[in-house]
XYZ file of C-alpha atoms in Angstrom:
662
model
C 72.590 74.577 107.835
C 70.392 77.020 109.794
C 67.369 78.718 108.221
C 68.990 82.116 108.855
C 72.152 81.065 107.040
C 70.143 79.689 104.099
C 68.255 82.990 103.892
C 71.527 84.931 103.873
C 72.867 82.760 101.060
C 69.680 83.260 99.060
C 69.924 87.037 99.514
C 73.566 86.858 98.509
C 72.768 84.846 95.371
C 69.973 87.229 94.383
C 72.234 90.236 94.870
C 75.071 88.583 92.980
C 72.897 87.860 89.939
C 71.464 91.371 90.055
C 74.981 92.787 90.075
C 75.972 90.571 87.151
C 73.004 91.763 85.106
C 73.985 95.377 85.755
C 77.620 94.643 84.870
C 76.532 93.243 81.509
C 74.275 96.252 80.857
C 77.063 98.649 81.810
C 79.547 96.989 79.476
C 77.065 96.776 76.585
C 76.010 100.422 76.851
C 79.607 101.491 77.463
C 80.847 99.597 74.411
C 78.070 101.176 72.326
C 79.061 104.647 73.505
C 82.758 104.072 72.937
C 82.348 102.609 69.444
C 80.198 105.611 68.501
C 82.764 108.004 69.969
C 85.715 106.488 68.097
C 83.963 106.003 64.779
C 81.480 108.849 64.444
C 82.041 111.725 66.844
C 85.716 112.695 67.131
C 86.319 116.229 65.887
C 89.620 115.608 64.114
C 89.935 119.315 63.311
C 90.630 119.848 67.021
C 92.414 116.556 67.613
C 94.697 117.960 70.340
C 91.734 117.849 72.754
C 89.416 115.430 70.947
C 91.861 112.511 71.082
C 92.822 112.942 74.777
C 89.106 113.134 75.626
C 88.179 109.917 73.848
C 91.246 108.222 75.369
C 90.107 109.362 78.828
C 86.657 107.949 78.117
C 88.225 104.680 76.959
C 90.185 104.575 80.213
C 86.946 105.075 82.162
C 85.189 102.252 80.312
C 88.086 99.887 81.013
C 87.940 101.003 84.642
C 84.220 100.162 84.690
C 85.008 96.774 83.120
C 87.600 95.992 85.805
C 85.174 97.071 88.539
C 82.495 94.875 86.984
C 84.904 91.944 86.809
C 85.772 92.495 90.477
C 82.185 92.360 91.750
C 81.154 89.629 89.288
C 82.175 86.914 91.763
C 81.487 88.805 94.967
C 81.822 86.358 97.851
C 80.021 86.461 101.189
C 81.694 83.859 103.366
C 79.837 81.878 106.008
C 80.937 81.540 109.624
C 84.620 80.606 109.953
C 85.590 77.122 111.127
C 86.669 76.842 114.789
C 90.341 77.645 115.414
C 92.821 74.782 115.812
C 93.399 73.919 119.483
C 97.191 74.008 119.482
C 98.459 76.443 116.855
C 101.355 78.694 117.801
C 100.937 82.375 117.011
C 103.164 85.451 117.147
C 101.392 88.825 117.243
C 103.496 91.622 115.758
C 102.799 95.272 116.595
C 104.871 97.318 114.143
C 106.058 100.795 115.065
C 108.639 103.349 114.035
C 108.058 106.743 115.638
C 104.477 106.673 116.944
C 103.841 107.967 120.489
C 104.658 105.402 123.168
C 101.180 105.616 124.726
C 99.525 104.919 121.393
C 101.759 101.913 120.757
C 101.151 100.477 124.215
C 97.359 100.712 123.930
C 97.661 98.395 120.951
C 100.331 96.204 122.563
C 98.291 95.627 125.718
C 95.189 94.805 123.677
C 97.287 92.382 121.611
C 98.613 90.818 124.800
C 95.018 90.256 125.962
C 93.842 88.424 122.826
C 92.133 85.280 124.100
C 93.745 82.656 121.896
C 97.166 81.550 123.263
C 99.940 83.522 121.594
C 103.065 85.621 122.100
C 103.002 89.384 121.551
C 105.938 91.379 120.219
C 106.456 95.087 119.699
C 108.612 95.500 116.597
C 110.233 98.863 117.247
C 112.024 100.062 114.133
C 112.980 103.220 115.996
C 114.951 101.259 118.656
C 113.631 103.525 121.412
C 114.561 102.633 125.015
C 111.282 104.063 126.323
C 109.289 101.694 124.091
C 111.392 98.753 125.259
C 110.844 99.663 128.916
C 107.089 100.075 128.400
C 106.813 96.754 126.556
C 108.751 94.813 129.178
C 106.705 96.429 131.959
C 103.505 95.318 130.194
C 104.802 91.777 129.803
C 105.168 92.111 126.059
C 108.116 90.988 123.952
C 110.320 93.607 122.303
C 112.267 93.264 119.047
C 114.330 95.707 117.034
C 116.746 95.266 114.148
C 119.720 92.998 114.660
C 123.263 94.280 114.201
C 123.298 92.701 110.723
C 121.157 95.590 109.467
C 123.771 98.262 110.206
C 124.678 100.045 107.000
C 122.355 97.851 104.938
C 119.138 98.694 103.045
C 116.369 98.799 105.646
C 113.284 98.266 103.446
C 111.018 100.144 105.883
C 108.146 98.094 107.328
C 108.946 95.045 105.187
C 112.462 94.975 106.638
C 111.112 95.307 110.170
C 108.818 92.320 109.664
C 111.499 90.274 107.901
C 113.853 90.824 110.810
C 111.177 89.646 113.270
C 110.311 86.589 111.186
C 113.829 85.228 111.609
C 113.776 85.957 115.348
C 110.492 84.142 116.113
C 108.982 80.757 115.290
C 105.169 80.830 115.545
C 103.228 78.915 112.904
C 101.053 81.967 112.282
C 101.593 85.718 112.489
C 99.055 88.419 113.270
C 100.327 91.743 111.916
C 99.006 94.963 113.482
C 99.939 98.549 112.829
C 100.758 100.555 115.936
C 97.318 102.187 116.003
C 95.181 99.108 115.267
C 93.683 97.863 118.542
C 92.613 94.223 118.094
C 89.419 92.655 119.417
C 90.105 89.844 121.933
C 88.533 87.297 119.559
C 90.512 88.224 116.447
C 92.453 84.949 116.380
C 89.413 82.832 117.290
C 87.593 84.331 114.291
C 90.393 83.942 111.739
C 92.596 80.945 112.509
C 89.915 78.451 111.460
C 90.325 79.435 107.812
C 93.801 77.902 107.918
C 92.217 74.447 108.116
C 92.745 74.616 104.378
C 96.508 73.932 104.128
C 96.671 76.034 100.950
C 95.589 79.237 102.737
C 98.477 81.637 103.388
C 96.620 84.789 104.447
C 93.413 85.875 106.167
C 92.766 89.607 105.812
C 90.165 91.506 107.872
C 88.896 95.071 107.341
C 90.524 98.224 108.595
C 88.066 100.443 110.442
C 88.833 103.785 112.093
C 87.422 104.957 115.399
C 88.399 108.624 115.055
C 86.242 109.289 111.973
C 82.836 110.908 112.312
C 79.857 110.300 110.028
C 80.904 113.089 107.675
C 84.318 111.435 107.075
C 85.771 114.595 105.550
C 89.113 112.978 104.670
C 87.514 109.888 103.143
C 89.360 107.565 105.512
C 86.745 104.864 105.890
C 86.736 102.701 102.802
C 83.521 100.679 102.986
C 83.493 99.963 99.258
C 87.046 98.571 99.311
C 86.743 96.744 102.647
C 83.459 95.297 101.454
C 82.365 94.567 97.867
C 85.799 95.079 96.312
C 87.737 92.802 98.663
C 84.825 90.358 98.663
C 84.899 90.400 94.875
C 88.639 89.795 94.825
C 88.079 86.997 97.332
C 85.720 85.377 94.825
C 88.626 85.262 92.363
C 91.028 84.053 95.112
C 92.805 87.392 94.839
C 92.072 89.160 98.147
C 95.356 90.703 99.170
C 97.308 91.664 102.264
C 96.609 95.246 103.359
C 99.511 95.619 105.800
C 97.606 95.241 109.061
C 94.792 93.266 110.708
C 95.863 90.132 108.873
C 97.011 86.651 109.865
C 99.683 84.939 107.756
C 101.077 81.427 107.644
C 104.808 81.387 108.407
C 105.434 78.401 106.132
C 104.077 80.323 103.142
C 106.180 83.396 103.899
C 109.366 81.381 104.404
C 108.747 79.506 101.166
C 108.349 82.882 99.522
C 111.617 84.073 101.074
C 113.563 81.013 99.957
C 112.163 81.307 96.442
C 113.179 84.965 96.403
C 116.678 84.036 97.573
C 117.012 81.470 94.788
C 115.817 84.027 92.230
C 118.384 86.544 93.481
C 121.244 84.028 93.224
C 120.093 82.937 89.773
C 119.989 86.574 88.723
C 123.581 86.971 89.925
C 124.615 83.860 87.988
C 122.944 85.155 84.829
C 124.696 88.504 85.218
C 128.055 86.769 85.760
C 127.555 84.546 82.716
C 126.618 87.521 80.542
C 129.809 89.264 81.633
C 131.796 86.063 81.052
C 130.414 85.889 77.517
C 131.640 89.415 76.827
C 135.099 88.638 78.272
C 135.487 85.565 76.048
C 134.233 87.428 72.977
C 136.846 90.125 73.552
C 139.572 87.510 74.154
C 138.707 85.758 70.882
C 138.962 89.070 69.025
C 142.317 89.900 70.571
C 143.745 86.409 69.963
C 143.187 86.258 66.213
C 146.875 85.553 65.559
C 147.052 82.807 68.182
C 147.313 79.165 67.335
C 144.426 76.741 66.759
C 144.600 75.422 70.318
C 143.830 78.873 71.701
C 140.900 79.374 69.348
C 139.563 75.923 70.164
C 139.813 76.574 73.907
C 138.087 79.936 73.699
C 135.378 78.380 71.548
C 134.865 75.664 74.172
C 134.547 78.255 76.927
C 132.092 80.319 74.863
C 130.046 77.151 74.407
C 130.254 76.456 78.131
C 128.902 79.945 78.836
C 125.970 79.395 76.495
C 125.249 75.964 77.961
C 125.355 77.263 81.528
C 122.913 80.040 80.658
C 120.504 77.476 79.190
C 120.817 75.311 82.310
C 120.097 78.253 84.615
C 117.080 79.231 82.515
C 115.839 75.633 82.733
C 115.877 75.829 86.523
C 118.735 73.442 87.218
C 120.384 73.810 90.660
C 122.810 76.718 90.673
C 125.539 74.788 92.500
C 125.512 72.041 89.860
C 125.519 74.541 86.987
C 128.503 76.459 88.359
C 130.442 73.276 89.170
C 129.993 71.878 85.641
C 130.890 75.255 84.149
C 134.132 75.462 86.127
C 135.045 71.909 85.064
C 134.542 72.823 81.406
C 136.681 75.956 81.754
C 139.446 73.935 83.456
C 139.386 71.356 80.657
C 139.642 74.080 78.021
C 142.432 75.794 79.961
C 144.648 72.696 80.099
C 144.990 72.631 76.323
C 145.836 76.325 76.274
C 148.527 75.884 78.952
C 150.251 73.102 76.977
C 150.213 75.150 73.783
C 151.283 78.310 75.585
C 154.263 76.655 77.278
C 155.539 75.419 73.905
C 155.208 78.941 72.466
C 156.980 80.452 75.474
C 159.893 77.980 75.075
C 160.175 78.929 71.413
C 160.198 82.624 72.316
C 162.895 82.091 74.955
C 165.023 80.106 72.525
C 164.721 82.866 69.933
C 165.603 85.526 72.491
C 168.560 83.448 73.651
C 169.832 83.450 70.070
C 169.472 87.234 69.968
C 171.421 87.740 73.218
C 173.893 84.862 73.102
C 172.658 83.590 76.505
C 170.864 80.431 77.497
C 167.067 80.485 77.950
C 167.474 80.307 81.730
C 169.881 83.184 81.726
C 167.409 85.282 79.755
C 165.002 85.124 82.658
C 167.505 86.746 85.006
C 169.489 88.962 82.655
C 168.943 92.626 82.198
C 166.990 92.746 78.952
C 167.889 95.372 76.377
C 165.426 97.369 74.283
C 165.393 94.881 71.390
C 164.416 91.994 73.678
C 161.643 94.073 75.294
C 160.334 94.961 71.839
C 160.310 91.281 70.890
C 158.399 90.344 74.021
C 155.929 93.201 73.584
C 155.054 91.951 70.103
C 154.147 88.491 71.377
C 150.451 87.414 71.599
C 150.203 86.522 75.254
C 148.160 83.585 76.532
C 144.382 83.928 77.032
C 144.754 82.089 80.338
C 144.052 85.378 82.097
C 140.703 85.623 80.284
C 139.824 82.050 81.260
C 140.728 82.678 84.891
C 138.664 85.882 84.854
C 135.658 83.938 83.600
C 136.080 81.328 86.328
C 136.481 84.014 88.963
C 133.318 85.780 87.805
C 131.186 82.682 88.267
C 132.937 81.564 91.465
C 132.390 84.968 93.041
C 128.596 84.943 92.688
C 127.231 86.416 95.916
C 125.357 83.413 97.314
C 125.206 85.142 100.698
C 123.671 88.284 99.152
C 126.116 90.412 101.081
C 124.328 93.582 99.993
C 121.389 92.685 102.266
C 121.135 92.282 106.017
C 119.727 88.778 105.620
C 119.686 86.642 102.467
C 116.103 85.444 102.973
C 113.470 88.203 102.790
C 110.015 86.626 103.171
C 108.060 89.863 102.681
C 108.628 91.595 99.357
C 111.021 94.555 99.446
C 110.647 95.792 95.857
C 107.810 98.207 96.632
C 106.802 100.558 99.441
C 103.493 98.677 99.420
C 105.106 95.460 100.562
C 101.705 93.984 101.401
C 100.337 93.818 97.846
C 103.707 92.726 96.431
C 103.878 89.879 98.947
C 100.316 88.806 98.155
C 100.983 88.678 94.429
C 103.999 86.448 94.973
C 102.018 84.162 97.272
C 99.263 83.813 94.691
C 101.829 83.156 91.954
C 103.219 80.284 94.036
C 99.777 78.698 94.354
C 98.853 79.847 97.856
C 95.293 80.955 98.566
C 93.960 83.924 100.548
C 90.770 84.638 102.482
C 88.955 87.904 103.098
C 87.092 87.695 106.408
C 84.537 90.512 106.362
C 84.301 91.326 110.075
C 85.756 94.327 111.894
C 88.167 92.825 114.433
C 90.446 95.818 115.052
C 89.870 99.547 115.394
C 92.482 102.023 114.324
C 93.260 105.686 113.895
C 92.877 107.377 110.536
C 95.055 110.327 109.491
C 93.821 113.312 111.479
C 94.664 116.098 109.054
C 94.984 116.668 105.346
C 98.786 116.508 105.257
C 98.833 113.045 106.810
C 96.059 111.819 104.532
C 97.829 113.054 101.398
C 101.117 111.452 102.484
C 99.316 108.157 103.040
C 97.523 108.206 99.674
C 100.722 109.171 97.868
C 102.615 106.271 99.437
C 99.866 103.794 98.553
C 99.688 104.934 94.945
C 103.476 105.115 94.520
C 103.938 101.608 95.850
C 101.154 100.171 93.709
C 102.560 101.784 90.571
C 106.090 100.657 91.484
C 104.746 97.129 91.568
C 102.912 97.584 88.264
C 106.148 98.657 86.559
C 108.322 95.973 88.156
C 105.893 93.057 88.248
C 103.155 93.591 85.698
C 100.461 91.129 86.827
C 99.466 90.414 83.228
C 102.788 88.629 82.600
C 103.475 87.080 86.010
C 103.739 83.298 85.903
C 101.495 81.324 88.220
C 98.611 83.812 88.417
C 95.174 82.840 87.140
C 93.360 85.094 84.660
C 91.093 86.346 87.445
C 94.030 87.139 89.730
C 95.774 89.049 86.945
C 92.661 91.151 86.408
C 92.164 91.805 90.122
C 95.704 93.118 90.611
C 95.456 95.095 87.383
C 92.197 96.678 88.597
C 93.903 98.144 91.663
C 96.912 99.370 89.690
C 94.764 100.749 86.864
C 92.747 102.921 89.251
C 95.789 105.055 90.082
C 96.086 106.255 86.478
C 92.882 108.257 86.969
C 94.763 111.537 87.465
C 95.466 111.947 83.761
C 91.854 111.233 82.792
C 90.671 113.718 85.425
C 92.892 116.396 83.916
C 91.195 115.918 80.536
C 87.710 115.870 82.062
C 88.459 119.220 83.702
C 90.073 120.805 80.650
C 87.402 119.828 78.114
C 84.495 121.964 79.458
C 86.840 124.898 80.117
C 88.052 124.793 76.494
C 84.498 124.650 75.171
C 83.028 127.408 77.338
C 85.950 129.818 76.963
C 87.125 129.191 73.405
C 84.387 127.226 71.670
C 86.611 124.143 71.232
C 84.373 121.192 70.301
C 86.130 117.841 70.853
C 82.859 115.994 70.136
C 81.424 116.419 66.653
C 77.771 115.354 67.017
C 74.304 116.727 67.485
C 72.651 116.690 70.896
C 70.212 113.849 70.255
C 72.921 111.417 69.123
C 75.106 112.356 72.070
C 72.303 111.763 74.585
C 71.212 108.543 72.888
C 74.628 106.957 73.370
C 75.796 108.581 76.612
C 72.748 108.552 78.896
C 72.208 104.736 78.955
C 75.880 104.220 79.864
C 75.776 106.828 82.641
C 72.530 105.483 84.103
C 73.624 101.844 84.168
C 77.007 102.792 85.654
C 75.380 104.847 88.416
C 72.893 102.048 89.110
C 75.688 99.473 89.302
C 77.589 101.536 91.879
C 74.361 102.146 93.766
C 73.521 98.446 94.011
C 77.073 97.339 94.831
C 77.427 100.030 97.494
C 73.907 99.679 98.891
C 73.781 100.891 102.496
C 77.341 102.262 102.359
C 78.674 105.807 102.347
C 80.574 105.819 99.059
C 80.267 109.451 97.961
C 83.468 110.564 99.689
C 85.437 107.905 97.871
C 83.996 109.001 94.528
C 84.904 112.613 95.287
C 88.496 111.834 96.206
C 89.026 109.648 93.135
C 88.798 112.886 91.115
C 89.807 115.516 93.683
C 93.199 113.912 94.346
C 94.208 114.011 90.685
C 97.460 115.927 91.487
C 98.438 113.137 93.913
C 97.761 110.404 91.355
C 99.773 112.214 88.666
C 102.661 112.791 91.053
C 102.571 109.123 92.046
C 102.826 108.066 88.393
C 105.791 110.314 87.653
C 107.728 109.567 90.852
C 107.132 105.803 90.660
C 108.330 105.780 87.049
C 111.415 107.818 88.023
C 112.130 105.393 90.842
C 111.881 102.269 88.703
C 113.520 103.630 85.563
C 116.107 106.026 87.026
C 116.467 104.706 90.606
C 115.376 107.952 92.231
C 114.518 107.531 95.888
C 110.873 107.605 96.934
C 111.513 107.595 100.642
C 109.107 106.089 103.122
C 106.981 108.225 105.407
C 105.034 106.678 108.267
C 101.516 108.096 108.306
C 101.247 110.428 111.337
C 98.599 109.288 113.820
C 98.336 112.634 115.608
C 97.480 116.078 114.215
C 100.084 118.775 113.760
C 101.242 120.637 116.860
C 99.815 123.954 115.631
C 96.726 122.991 113.620
C 95.538 125.441 110.996
C 93.791 125.184 107.607
C 96.070 123.592 105.020
C 95.092 125.578 101.944
C 98.547 125.281 100.372
C 98.156 121.496 100.141
C 95.165 121.850 97.826
C 96.192 124.936 95.895
C 96.080 123.045 92.586
C 92.491 122.014 93.248
C 91.557 125.529 94.367
C 93.049 127.060 91.223
C 91.198 124.448 89.173
C 87.924 125.354 90.862
C 88.592 129.011 90.096
C 89.176 128.211 86.431
C 85.953 126.205 86.286
C 83.947 129.057 87.800
C 85.546 131.545 85.403
C 84.804 129.236 82.478
C 81.149 129.013 83.530
C 80.886 132.816 83.603
C 82.572 133.163 80.217
C 80.313 130.489 78.762
C 77.179 132.272 79.950
C 78.436 135.583 78.558
C 79.228 133.980 75.194
C 75.771 132.403 75.163
C 74.141 135.761 75.930
C 76.125 137.464 73.162
C 75.232 134.734 70.678
C 78.822 133.667 70.004
C 78.691 130.263 71.743
C 78.972 127.233 69.391
C 75.492 126.096 70.489
C 73.094 126.658 73.351
C 72.752 122.921 73.884
C 76.507 122.420 74.077
C 76.851 125.329 76.490
C 74.286 123.942 78.922
C 75.793 120.445 78.763
C 79.237 121.827 79.563
C 77.843 124.027 82.345
C 76.352 120.902 83.910
C 79.728 119.214 83.493
C 81.425 122.147 85.279
C 78.858 122.008 88.074
C 79.599 118.304 88.618
C 83.367 118.899 88.633
C 82.920 121.691 91.186
C 80.713 119.505 93.368
C 83.317 116.745 93.386
C 86.305 119.056 93.917
C 84.533 120.935 96.709
C 85.541 118.180 99.125
C 88.998 119.770 99.411
C 87.550 122.852 101.181
C 86.334 121.093 104.342
C 89.343 118.751 104.100
C 91.775 121.678 104.257
C 89.903 123.120 107.239
C 89.685 119.780 109.068
C 91.847 119.772 112.200
C 91.239 116.216 113.398
C 89.328 114.755 116.299
C 90.718 115.479 119.721
C 90.068 112.096 121.310
C 91.240 108.551 120.719
C 88.003 106.578 120.585
C 89.508 103.173 119.887
C 87.900 100.375 121.794
C 87.865 96.615 121.752
C 84.202 96.458 122.610
């Protein structure tokens, strides 16, 4: 090991232990503050604001805990191992409606990656001009097969799933249409796959069209740095949709497992329905003979047994075969009994009509005979056949999908995180390689940025509602916490609403949600605030993190909308849609004030509240001078954070594409 590498490890260890000390201090001071708030300072007389405020503060402490847990095992990896000499690699450039020139800049750079590979443009827009440009550049071209016509498309996940079944490389490099790769990207990442348990190597996303001011907060140095490195320490770094290499074997195993789960789900649904059919048949056949009741009881038992076998993980084909054999055995006894009853009925009818039993079958029956037949309890054979048909008709081909095997998850518009969680649950490992190896284009105006953030938050919350990481089998405790940390962060909109409303209510109406004197408040709050700020300062040392902190509050309408729409999608099946983030500014750029009108109105209310508070203080009708000044400082901080929307609305994007592979 070189002296330089040893020095880096020593610096990393020192920093890690310093971060851990600050995490402990933050949690201790935060717990002290929160216990005091819940036990001694809630103004129950004004509970309608006091309780939401303390709940928002509890949310913030849990958020700090999850952040602390993330950076607790922050991991700075050494140099990657050399790449294998003979691996086969497919490079996928995904596109839908991006400009052809933009796509081809990326495609040509992908073609020129040094490590031997094949490059494919995955054109979900099926555009002839893209196909012509790709073939001219010597790049492969793929679009959806005919099997996808009229089927759910699953956006980018569907595009990649289609390509996975049309190619055969051992590894896949996934690039968004705007992410120009460095020629050494495969040389720097493939070596991590020496560990046969590694399924994914993720690298940062970095944007060339963002200046130092980063008005739209596009660069994410805290996420593509300490946060992903911290998740990596817990073996929970996840796929971010682009600039990542994946192992085909892991994805196909994931797809097969998903197929099996889908078929098992169909079997369970069929067996539940079969149970209801038999229960109804037993109710309707109360007057039937003992053979009928015995047969229906046997079939009900067969349903229960099959459900247990499916739950135990037995092969579906064996479960269904045994079930059908049991139903057939029960049905034979019913047929024998039913034939005897039918012969008795025919004999009785023959006596009524004076004809032989055979003649009854062909004679024109009078009303009395029809009445006699209508009163008969008919055989439950139809119910038994219905049960068999239900189980036999299970859709093992998953005809509602274009292809039965879907390696990348399709249950969320953030297919990347959903896929990662499933890989981790199956025991696969992931690597975060902290080196910029591709340069992309960030959203160039506010509308595009808001659409992107909304999609990210909607997809993450979809996943939280459908696959809560806390109850997913196969995940370690650390992995559960790391996925929860990302999902938890998108609930911040509701806390932000309370943090904005509380000082307005105090300054304008004298509402006091906190019932305490100033000294006690400062004694408990200040240590927590100082340690939290110091923790963020140390973790983000040398990084520009202020924009991210501003947008975590300033985008509160987006986070709230994401929560409500994701819940509506999961619970009521309302469509979310999928919008590709535009990579070029609008044709007629102009300030987008309407997109931030909620924030602008909020800023106006805060300013008005500050004026009212000062007037009330001057007139001597404020609850206290101390409380007024504290809330004025609170308003000033809220205004400082929200002010980011003003330059964001006026931002018209950079005119040039500065991507480079240098």
